[in-house]
Short mmCIF file of N, CA and C in Angstrom, two decimals:
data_model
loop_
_atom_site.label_atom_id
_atom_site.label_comp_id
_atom_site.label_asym_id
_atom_site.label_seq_id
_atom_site.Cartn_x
_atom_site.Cartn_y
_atom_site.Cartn_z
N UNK A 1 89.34 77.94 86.81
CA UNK A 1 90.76 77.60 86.75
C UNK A 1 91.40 77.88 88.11
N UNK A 2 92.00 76.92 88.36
CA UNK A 2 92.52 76.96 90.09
C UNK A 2 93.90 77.55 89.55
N UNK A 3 94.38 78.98 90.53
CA UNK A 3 95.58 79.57 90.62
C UNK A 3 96.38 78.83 91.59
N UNK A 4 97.69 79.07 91.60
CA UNK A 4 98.11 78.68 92.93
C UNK A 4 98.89 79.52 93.44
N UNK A 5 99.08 79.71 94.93
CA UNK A 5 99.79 80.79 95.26
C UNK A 5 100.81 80.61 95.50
N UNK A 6 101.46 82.03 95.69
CA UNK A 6 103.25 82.12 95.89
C UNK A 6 103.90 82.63 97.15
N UNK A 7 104.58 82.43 98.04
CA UNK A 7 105.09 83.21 98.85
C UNK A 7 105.70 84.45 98.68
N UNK A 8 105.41 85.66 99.64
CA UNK A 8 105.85 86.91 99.22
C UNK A 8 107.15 87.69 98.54
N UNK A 9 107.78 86.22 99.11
CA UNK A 9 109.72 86.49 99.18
C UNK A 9 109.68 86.20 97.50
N UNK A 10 108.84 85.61 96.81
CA UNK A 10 109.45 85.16 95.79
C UNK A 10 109.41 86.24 94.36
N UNK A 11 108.09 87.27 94.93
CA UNK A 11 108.63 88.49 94.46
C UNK A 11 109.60 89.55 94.56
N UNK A 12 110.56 89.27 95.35
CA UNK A 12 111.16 90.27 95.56
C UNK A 12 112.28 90.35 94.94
N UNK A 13 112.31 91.90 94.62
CA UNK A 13 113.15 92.35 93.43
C UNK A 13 113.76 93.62 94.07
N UNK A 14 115.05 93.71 93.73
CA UNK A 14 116.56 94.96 94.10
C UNK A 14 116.58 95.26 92.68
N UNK A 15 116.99 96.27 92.62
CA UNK A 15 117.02 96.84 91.18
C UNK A 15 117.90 98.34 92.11
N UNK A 16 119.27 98.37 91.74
CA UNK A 16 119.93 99.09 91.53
C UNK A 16 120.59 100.15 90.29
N UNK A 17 120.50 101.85 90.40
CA UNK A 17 120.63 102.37 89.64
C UNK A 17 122.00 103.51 90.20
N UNK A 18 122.92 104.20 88.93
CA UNK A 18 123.47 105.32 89.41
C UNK A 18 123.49 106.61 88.94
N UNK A 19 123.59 107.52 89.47
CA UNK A 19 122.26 108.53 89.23
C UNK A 19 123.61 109.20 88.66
N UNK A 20 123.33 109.58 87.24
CA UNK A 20 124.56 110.34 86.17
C UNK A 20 124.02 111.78 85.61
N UNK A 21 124.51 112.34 85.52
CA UNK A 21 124.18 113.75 84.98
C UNK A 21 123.04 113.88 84.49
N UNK A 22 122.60 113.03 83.42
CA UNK A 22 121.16 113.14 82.51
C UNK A 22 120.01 112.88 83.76
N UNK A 23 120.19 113.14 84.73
CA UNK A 23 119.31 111.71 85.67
C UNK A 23 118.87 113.45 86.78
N UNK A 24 119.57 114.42 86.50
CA UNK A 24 119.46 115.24 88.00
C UNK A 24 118.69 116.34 87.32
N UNK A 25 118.36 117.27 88.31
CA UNK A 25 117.80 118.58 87.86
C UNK A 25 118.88 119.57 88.09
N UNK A 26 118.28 120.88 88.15
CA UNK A 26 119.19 121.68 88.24
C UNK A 26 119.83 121.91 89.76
N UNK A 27 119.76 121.66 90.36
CA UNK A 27 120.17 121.86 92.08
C UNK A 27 120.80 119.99 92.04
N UNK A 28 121.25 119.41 91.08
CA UNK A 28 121.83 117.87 91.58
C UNK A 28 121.56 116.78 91.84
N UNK A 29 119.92 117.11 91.84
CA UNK A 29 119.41 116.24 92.80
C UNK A 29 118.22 115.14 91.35
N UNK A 30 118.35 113.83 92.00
CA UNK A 30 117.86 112.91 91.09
C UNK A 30 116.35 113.74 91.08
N UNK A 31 115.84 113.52 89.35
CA UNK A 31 114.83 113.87 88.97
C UNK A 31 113.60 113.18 89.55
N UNK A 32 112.45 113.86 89.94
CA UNK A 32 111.34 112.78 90.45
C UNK A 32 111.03 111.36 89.94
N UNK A 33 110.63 112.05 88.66
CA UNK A 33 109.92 111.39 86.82
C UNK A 33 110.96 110.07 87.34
N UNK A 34 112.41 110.56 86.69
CA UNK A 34 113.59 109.84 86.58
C UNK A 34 113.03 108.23 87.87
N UNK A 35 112.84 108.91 88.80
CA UNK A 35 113.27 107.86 90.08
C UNK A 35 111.58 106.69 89.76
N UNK A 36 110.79 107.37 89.61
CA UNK A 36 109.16 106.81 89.48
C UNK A 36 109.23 105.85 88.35
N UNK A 37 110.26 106.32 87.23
CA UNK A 37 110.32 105.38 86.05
C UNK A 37 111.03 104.22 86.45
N UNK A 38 111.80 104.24 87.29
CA UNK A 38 113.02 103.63 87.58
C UNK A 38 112.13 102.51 88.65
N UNK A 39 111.07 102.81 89.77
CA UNK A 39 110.11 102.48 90.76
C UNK A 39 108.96 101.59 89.56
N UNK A 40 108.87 102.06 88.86
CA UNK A 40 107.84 101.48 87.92
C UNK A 40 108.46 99.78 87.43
N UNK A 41 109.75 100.07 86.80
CA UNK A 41 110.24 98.96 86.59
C UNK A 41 110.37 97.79 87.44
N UNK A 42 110.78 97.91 88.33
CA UNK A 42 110.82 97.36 89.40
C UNK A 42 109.56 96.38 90.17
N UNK A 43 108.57 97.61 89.97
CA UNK A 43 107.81 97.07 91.17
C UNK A 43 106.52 96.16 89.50
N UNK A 44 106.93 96.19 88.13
CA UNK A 44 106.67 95.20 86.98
C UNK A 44 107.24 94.27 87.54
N UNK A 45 108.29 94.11 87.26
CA UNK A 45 109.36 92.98 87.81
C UNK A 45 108.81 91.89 88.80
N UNK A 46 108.51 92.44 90.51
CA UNK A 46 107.59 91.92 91.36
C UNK A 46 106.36 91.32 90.72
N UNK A 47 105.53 91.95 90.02
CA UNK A 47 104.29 91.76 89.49
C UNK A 47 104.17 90.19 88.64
N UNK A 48 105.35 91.02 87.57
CA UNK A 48 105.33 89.72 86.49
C UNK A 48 105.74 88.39 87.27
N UNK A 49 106.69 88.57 88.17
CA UNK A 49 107.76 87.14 88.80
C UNK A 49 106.14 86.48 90.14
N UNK A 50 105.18 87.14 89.96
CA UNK A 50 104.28 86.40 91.09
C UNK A 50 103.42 85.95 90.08
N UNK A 51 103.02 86.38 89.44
CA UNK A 51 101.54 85.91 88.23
C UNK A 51 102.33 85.26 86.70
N UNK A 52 103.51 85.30 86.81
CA UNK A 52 104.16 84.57 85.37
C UNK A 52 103.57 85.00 84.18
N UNK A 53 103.39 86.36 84.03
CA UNK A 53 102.86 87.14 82.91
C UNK A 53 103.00 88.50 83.05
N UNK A 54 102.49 88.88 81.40
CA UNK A 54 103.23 90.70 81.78
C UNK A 54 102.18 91.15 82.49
N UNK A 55 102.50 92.30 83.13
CA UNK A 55 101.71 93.50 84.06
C UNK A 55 101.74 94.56 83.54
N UNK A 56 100.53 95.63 83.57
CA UNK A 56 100.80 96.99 83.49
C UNK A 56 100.49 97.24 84.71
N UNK A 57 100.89 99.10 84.77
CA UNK A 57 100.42 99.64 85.86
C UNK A 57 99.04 100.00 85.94
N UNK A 58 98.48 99.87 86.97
CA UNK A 58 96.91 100.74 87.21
C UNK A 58 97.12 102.25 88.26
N UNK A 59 97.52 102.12 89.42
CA UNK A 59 97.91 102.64 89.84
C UNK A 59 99.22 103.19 91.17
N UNK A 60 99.44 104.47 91.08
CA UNK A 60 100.45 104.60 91.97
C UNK A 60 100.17 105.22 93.46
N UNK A 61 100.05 105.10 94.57
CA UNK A 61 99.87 105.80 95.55
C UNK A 61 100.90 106.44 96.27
N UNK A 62 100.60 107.93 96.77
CA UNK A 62 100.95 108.48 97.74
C UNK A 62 102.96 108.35 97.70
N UNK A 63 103.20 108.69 96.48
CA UNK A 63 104.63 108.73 96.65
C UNK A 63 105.31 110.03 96.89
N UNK A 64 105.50 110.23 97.77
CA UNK A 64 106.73 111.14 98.91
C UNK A 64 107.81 110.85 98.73
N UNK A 65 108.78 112.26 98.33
CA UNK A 65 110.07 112.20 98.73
C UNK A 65 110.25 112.57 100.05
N UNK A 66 111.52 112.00 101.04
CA UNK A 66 111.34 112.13 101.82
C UNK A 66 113.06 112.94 101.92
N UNK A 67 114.20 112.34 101.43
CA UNK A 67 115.50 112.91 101.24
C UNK A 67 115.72 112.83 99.61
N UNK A 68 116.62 113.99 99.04
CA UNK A 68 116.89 113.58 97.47
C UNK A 68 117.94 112.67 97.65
N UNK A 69 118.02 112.00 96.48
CA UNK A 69 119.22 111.55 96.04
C UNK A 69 120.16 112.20 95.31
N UNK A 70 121.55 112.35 95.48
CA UNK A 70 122.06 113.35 94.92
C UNK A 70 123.57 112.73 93.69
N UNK A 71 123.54 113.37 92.65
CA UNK A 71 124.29 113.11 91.43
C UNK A 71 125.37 112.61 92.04
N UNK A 72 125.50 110.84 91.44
CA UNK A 72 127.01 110.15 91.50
C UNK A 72 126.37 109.57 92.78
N UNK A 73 124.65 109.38 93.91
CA UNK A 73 124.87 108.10 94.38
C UNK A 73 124.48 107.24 94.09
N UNK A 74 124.02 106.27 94.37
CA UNK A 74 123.45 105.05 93.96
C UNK A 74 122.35 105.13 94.66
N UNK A 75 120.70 104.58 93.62
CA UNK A 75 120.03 104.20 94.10
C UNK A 75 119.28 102.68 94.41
N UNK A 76 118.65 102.28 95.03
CA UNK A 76 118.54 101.13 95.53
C UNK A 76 116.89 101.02 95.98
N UNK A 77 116.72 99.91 95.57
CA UNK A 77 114.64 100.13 95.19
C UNK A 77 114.52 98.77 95.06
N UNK A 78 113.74 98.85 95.98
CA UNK A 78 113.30 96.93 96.78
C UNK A 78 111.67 97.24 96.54
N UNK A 79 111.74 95.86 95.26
CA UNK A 79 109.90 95.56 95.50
C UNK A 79 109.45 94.26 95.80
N UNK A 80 108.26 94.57 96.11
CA UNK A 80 107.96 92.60 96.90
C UNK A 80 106.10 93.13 96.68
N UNK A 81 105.62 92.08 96.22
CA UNK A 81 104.30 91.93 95.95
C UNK A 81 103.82 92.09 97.36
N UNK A 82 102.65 92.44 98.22
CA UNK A 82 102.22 92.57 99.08
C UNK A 82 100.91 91.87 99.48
N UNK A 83 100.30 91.96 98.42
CA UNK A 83 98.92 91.05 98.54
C UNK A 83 98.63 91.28 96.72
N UNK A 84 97.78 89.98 96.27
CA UNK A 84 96.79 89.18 95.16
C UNK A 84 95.49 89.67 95.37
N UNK A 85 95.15 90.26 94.11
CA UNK A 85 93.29 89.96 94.67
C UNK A 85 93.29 89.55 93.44
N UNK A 86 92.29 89.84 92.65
CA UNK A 86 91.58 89.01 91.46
C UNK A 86 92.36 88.88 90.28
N UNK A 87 92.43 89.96 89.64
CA UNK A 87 93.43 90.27 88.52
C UNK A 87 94.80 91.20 88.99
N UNK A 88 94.96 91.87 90.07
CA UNK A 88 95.68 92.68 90.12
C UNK A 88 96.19 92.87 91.42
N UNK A 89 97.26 93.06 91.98
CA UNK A 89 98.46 92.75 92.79
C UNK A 89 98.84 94.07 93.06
N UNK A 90 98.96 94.43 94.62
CA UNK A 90 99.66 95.43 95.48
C UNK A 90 101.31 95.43 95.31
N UNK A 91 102.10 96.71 95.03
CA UNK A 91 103.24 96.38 95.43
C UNK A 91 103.92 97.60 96.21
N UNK A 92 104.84 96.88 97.43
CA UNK A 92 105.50 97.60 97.90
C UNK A 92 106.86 98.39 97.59
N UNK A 93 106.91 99.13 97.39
CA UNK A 93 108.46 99.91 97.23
C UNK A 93 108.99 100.21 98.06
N UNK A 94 110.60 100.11 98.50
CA UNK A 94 110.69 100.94 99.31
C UNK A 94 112.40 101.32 98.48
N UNK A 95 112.86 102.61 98.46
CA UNK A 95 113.74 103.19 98.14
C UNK A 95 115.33 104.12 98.75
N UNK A 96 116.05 103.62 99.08
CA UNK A 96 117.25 104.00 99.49
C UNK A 96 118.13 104.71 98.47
N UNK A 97 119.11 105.84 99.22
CA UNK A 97 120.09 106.62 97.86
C UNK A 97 121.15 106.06 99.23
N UNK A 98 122.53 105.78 98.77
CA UNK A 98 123.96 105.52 98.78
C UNK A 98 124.58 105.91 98.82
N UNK A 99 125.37 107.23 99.51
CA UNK A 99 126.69 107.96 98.95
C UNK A 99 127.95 107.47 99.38
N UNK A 100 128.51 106.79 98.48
CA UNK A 100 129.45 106.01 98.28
C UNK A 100 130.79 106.65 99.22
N UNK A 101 130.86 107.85 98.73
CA UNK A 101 132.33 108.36 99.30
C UNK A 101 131.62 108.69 100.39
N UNK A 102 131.12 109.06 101.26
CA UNK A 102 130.88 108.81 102.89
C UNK A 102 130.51 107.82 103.47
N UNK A 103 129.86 106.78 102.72
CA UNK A 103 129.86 105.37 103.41
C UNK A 103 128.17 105.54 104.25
N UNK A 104 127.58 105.72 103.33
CA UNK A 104 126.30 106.39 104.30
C UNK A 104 124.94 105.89 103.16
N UNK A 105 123.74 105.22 104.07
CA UNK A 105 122.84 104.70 103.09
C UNK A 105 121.67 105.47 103.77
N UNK A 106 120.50 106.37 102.94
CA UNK A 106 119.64 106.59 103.76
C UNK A 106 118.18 106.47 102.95
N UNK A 107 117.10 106.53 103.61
CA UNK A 107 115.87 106.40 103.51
C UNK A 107 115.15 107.75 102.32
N UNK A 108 115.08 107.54 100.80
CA UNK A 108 114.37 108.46 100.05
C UNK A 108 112.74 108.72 99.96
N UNK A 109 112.69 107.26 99.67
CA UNK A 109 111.08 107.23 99.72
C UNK A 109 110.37 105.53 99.49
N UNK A 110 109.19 105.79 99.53
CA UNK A 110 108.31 104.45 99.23
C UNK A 110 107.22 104.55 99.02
N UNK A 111 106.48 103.68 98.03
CA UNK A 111 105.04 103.65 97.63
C UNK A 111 104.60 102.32 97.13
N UNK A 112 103.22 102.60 97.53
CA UNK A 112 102.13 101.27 96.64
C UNK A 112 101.93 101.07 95.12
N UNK A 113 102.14 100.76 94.65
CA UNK A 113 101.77 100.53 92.90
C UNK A 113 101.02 99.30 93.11
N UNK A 114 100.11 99.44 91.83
CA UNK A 114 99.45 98.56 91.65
C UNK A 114 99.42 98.07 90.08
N UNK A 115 99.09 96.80 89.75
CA UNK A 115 99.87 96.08 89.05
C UNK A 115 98.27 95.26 88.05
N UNK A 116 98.49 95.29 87.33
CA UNK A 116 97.07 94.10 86.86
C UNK A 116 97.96 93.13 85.59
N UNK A 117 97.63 91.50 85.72
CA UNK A 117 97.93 90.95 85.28
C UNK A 117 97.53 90.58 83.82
N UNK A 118 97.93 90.35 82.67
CA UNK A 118 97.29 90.81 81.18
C UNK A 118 97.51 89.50 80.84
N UNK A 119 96.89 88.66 80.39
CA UNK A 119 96.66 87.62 79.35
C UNK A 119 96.72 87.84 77.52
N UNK A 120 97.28 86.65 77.17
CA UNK A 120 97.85 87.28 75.71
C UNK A 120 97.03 88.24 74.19
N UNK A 121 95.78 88.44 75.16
CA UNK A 121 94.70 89.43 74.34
C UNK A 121 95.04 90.85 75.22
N UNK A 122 95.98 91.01 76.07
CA UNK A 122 95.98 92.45 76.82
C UNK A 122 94.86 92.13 77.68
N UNK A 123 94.14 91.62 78.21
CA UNK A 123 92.83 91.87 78.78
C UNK A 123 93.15 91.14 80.29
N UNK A 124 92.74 91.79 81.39
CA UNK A 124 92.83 90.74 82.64
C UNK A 124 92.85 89.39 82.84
N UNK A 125 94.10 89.18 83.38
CA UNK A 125 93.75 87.27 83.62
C UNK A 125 93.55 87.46 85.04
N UNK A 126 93.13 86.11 85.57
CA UNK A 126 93.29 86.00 87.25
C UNK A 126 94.79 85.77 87.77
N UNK A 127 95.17 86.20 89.14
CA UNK A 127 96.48 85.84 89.88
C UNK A 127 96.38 84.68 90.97
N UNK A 128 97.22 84.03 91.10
CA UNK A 128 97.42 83.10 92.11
C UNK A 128 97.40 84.12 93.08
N UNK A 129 97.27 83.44 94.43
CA UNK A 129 97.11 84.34 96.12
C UNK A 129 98.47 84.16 96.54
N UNK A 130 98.52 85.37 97.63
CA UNK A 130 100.19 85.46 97.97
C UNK A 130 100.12 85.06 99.54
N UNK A 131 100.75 84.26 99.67
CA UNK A 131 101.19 84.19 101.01
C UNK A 131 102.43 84.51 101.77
N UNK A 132 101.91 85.69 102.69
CA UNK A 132 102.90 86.26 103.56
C UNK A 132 103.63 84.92 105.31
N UNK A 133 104.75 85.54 105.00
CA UNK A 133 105.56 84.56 106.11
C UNK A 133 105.62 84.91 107.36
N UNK A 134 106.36 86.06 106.79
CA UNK A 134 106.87 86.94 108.19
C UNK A 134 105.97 88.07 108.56
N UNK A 135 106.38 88.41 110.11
CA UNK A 135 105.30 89.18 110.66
C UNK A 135 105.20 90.57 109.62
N UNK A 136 106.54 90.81 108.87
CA UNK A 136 106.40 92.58 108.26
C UNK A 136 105.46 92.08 106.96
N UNK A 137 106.02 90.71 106.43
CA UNK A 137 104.71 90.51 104.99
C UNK A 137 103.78 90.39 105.52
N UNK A 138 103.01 90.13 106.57
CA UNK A 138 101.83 89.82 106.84
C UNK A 138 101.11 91.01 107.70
N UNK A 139 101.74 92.19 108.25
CA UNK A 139 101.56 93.46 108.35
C UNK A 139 101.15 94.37 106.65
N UNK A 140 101.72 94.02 106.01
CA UNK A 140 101.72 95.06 104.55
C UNK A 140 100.45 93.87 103.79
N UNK A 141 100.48 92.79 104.27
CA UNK A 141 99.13 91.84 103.73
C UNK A 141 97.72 92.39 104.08
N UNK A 142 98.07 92.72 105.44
CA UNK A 142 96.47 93.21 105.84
C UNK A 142 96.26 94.13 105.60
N UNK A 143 97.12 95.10 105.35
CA UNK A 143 96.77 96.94 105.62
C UNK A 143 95.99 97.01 103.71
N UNK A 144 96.80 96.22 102.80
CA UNK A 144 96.56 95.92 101.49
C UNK A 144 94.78 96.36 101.03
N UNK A 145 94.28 95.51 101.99
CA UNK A 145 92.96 95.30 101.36
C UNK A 145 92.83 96.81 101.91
N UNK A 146 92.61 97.59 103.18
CA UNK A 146 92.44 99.23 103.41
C UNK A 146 92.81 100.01 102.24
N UNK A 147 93.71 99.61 101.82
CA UNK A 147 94.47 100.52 101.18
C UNK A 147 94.09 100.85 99.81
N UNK A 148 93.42 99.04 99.05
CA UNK A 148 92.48 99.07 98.13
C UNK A 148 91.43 99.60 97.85
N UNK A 149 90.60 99.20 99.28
CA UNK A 149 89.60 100.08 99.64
C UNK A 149 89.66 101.48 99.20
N UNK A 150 90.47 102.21 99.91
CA UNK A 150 90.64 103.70 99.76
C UNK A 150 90.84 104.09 98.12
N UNK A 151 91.69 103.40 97.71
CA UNK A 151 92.15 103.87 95.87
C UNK A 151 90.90 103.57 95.45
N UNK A 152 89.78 102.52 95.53
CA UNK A 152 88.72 102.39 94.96
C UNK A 152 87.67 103.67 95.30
N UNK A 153 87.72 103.96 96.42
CA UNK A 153 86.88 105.41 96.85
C UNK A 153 87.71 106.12 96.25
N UNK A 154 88.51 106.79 95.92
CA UNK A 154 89.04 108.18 95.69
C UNK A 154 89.30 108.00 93.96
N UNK A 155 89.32 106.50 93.58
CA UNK A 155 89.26 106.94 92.17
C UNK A 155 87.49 106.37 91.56
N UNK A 156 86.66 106.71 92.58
CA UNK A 156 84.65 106.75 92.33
C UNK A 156 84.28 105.03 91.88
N UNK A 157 85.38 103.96 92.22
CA UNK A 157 84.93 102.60 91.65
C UNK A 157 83.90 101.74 93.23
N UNK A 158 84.09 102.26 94.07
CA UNK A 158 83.40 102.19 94.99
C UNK A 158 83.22 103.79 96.06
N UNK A 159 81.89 103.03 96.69
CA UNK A 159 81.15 104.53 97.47
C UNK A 159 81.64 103.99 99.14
N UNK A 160 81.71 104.86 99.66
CA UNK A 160 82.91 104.79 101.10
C UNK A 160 82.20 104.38 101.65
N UNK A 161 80.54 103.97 101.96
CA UNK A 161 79.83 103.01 102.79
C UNK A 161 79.81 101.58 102.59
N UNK A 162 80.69 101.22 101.33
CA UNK A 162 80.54 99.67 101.03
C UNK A 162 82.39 99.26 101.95
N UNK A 163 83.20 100.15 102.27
CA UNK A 163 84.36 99.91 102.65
C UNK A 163 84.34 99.77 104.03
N UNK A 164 83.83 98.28 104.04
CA UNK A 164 83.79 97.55 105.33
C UNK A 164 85.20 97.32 105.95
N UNK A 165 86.13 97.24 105.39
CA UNK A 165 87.72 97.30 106.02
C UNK A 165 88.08 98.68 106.70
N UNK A 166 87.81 99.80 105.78
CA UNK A 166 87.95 101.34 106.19
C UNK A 166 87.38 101.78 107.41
N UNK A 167 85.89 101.28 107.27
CA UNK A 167 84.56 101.55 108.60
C UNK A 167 85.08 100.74 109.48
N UNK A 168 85.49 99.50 109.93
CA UNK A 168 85.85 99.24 111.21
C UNK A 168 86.92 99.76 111.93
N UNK A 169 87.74 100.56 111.36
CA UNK A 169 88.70 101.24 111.48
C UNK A 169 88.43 102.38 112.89
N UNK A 170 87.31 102.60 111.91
CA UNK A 170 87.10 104.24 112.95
C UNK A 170 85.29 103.74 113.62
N UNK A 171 84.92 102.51 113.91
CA UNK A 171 84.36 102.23 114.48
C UNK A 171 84.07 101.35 116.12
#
């Protein structure tokens, strides 16, 4: 069955939230859980709008806070598919908090999720291929397959001598 592919832009998804009392811990500050659930949705969203079917998650990488977000700002969480492989799709996050009454937007955090596309038995279907435009999609296109690479070594689905993307790296 021939897929067809999509341009990167056409995943991309804003998903704005405002961070209310139930949402903070005890020091104010937006809950991790809270923000990852909130990152999860989102970077579905991307998933489903490139492959035209539902997605679950497989996995999440390397998510860092970097500033909190703090009770009463707004958060702001941009996802865009990054690269297609067989059944299952890279996505980028990247996450901004808002504080409205100073007029000030800054940098919280960002991560990879990964996405697999489900056919109406739950079971893997294939994805159309993504094509990147611009030089930053086509930067986060290549690093993709490394990056696969690596989640496949560290979660034992491949052995670190078959990661021919990884090895030229440091060769």
């Amino acid at each position: 069955m021939e897929m067809e592919g999509k341009k990167a832009s056409e995943s991309f998804v804003v998903m704005n939230e405002l961070v209310l009392p139930n949402d903070t811990n005890v020091f104010g500050n937006l809950m991790g859980g809270r923000l990852m659930y909130w990152m999860d949705i989102a970077a579905g969203m991307a998933a489903s709008k490139h492959c035209n079917a539902p997605c679950m998650t497989a996995s999440v990488d390397n998510l860092s806070f970097k500033n909190p977000i703090k009770l009463g700002n707004v958060v702001h969480i941009e996802a865009q598919v990054t690269r297609a492989f067989n059944t299952s799709m890279e996505i980028y996050i990247k996450v901004w908090g808002e504080d409205n009454l100073h007029q000030y937007k800054y940098e919280s955090n960002e991560a990879y999720f990964t996405f697999v596309a489900l056919d109406p038995n739950r079971r893997p279907r294939p994805v159309g291929q993504l094509m990147p435009e611009t030089p930053h999609e086509q930067t986060l296109f290549e690093g993709a397959l490394r990056r696969r690479q690596l989640r496949l070594i560290l979660s034992g689905k491949m052995k670190p001598e078959d990661a021919d993307e990884l090895k030229a790296l440091f060769v």
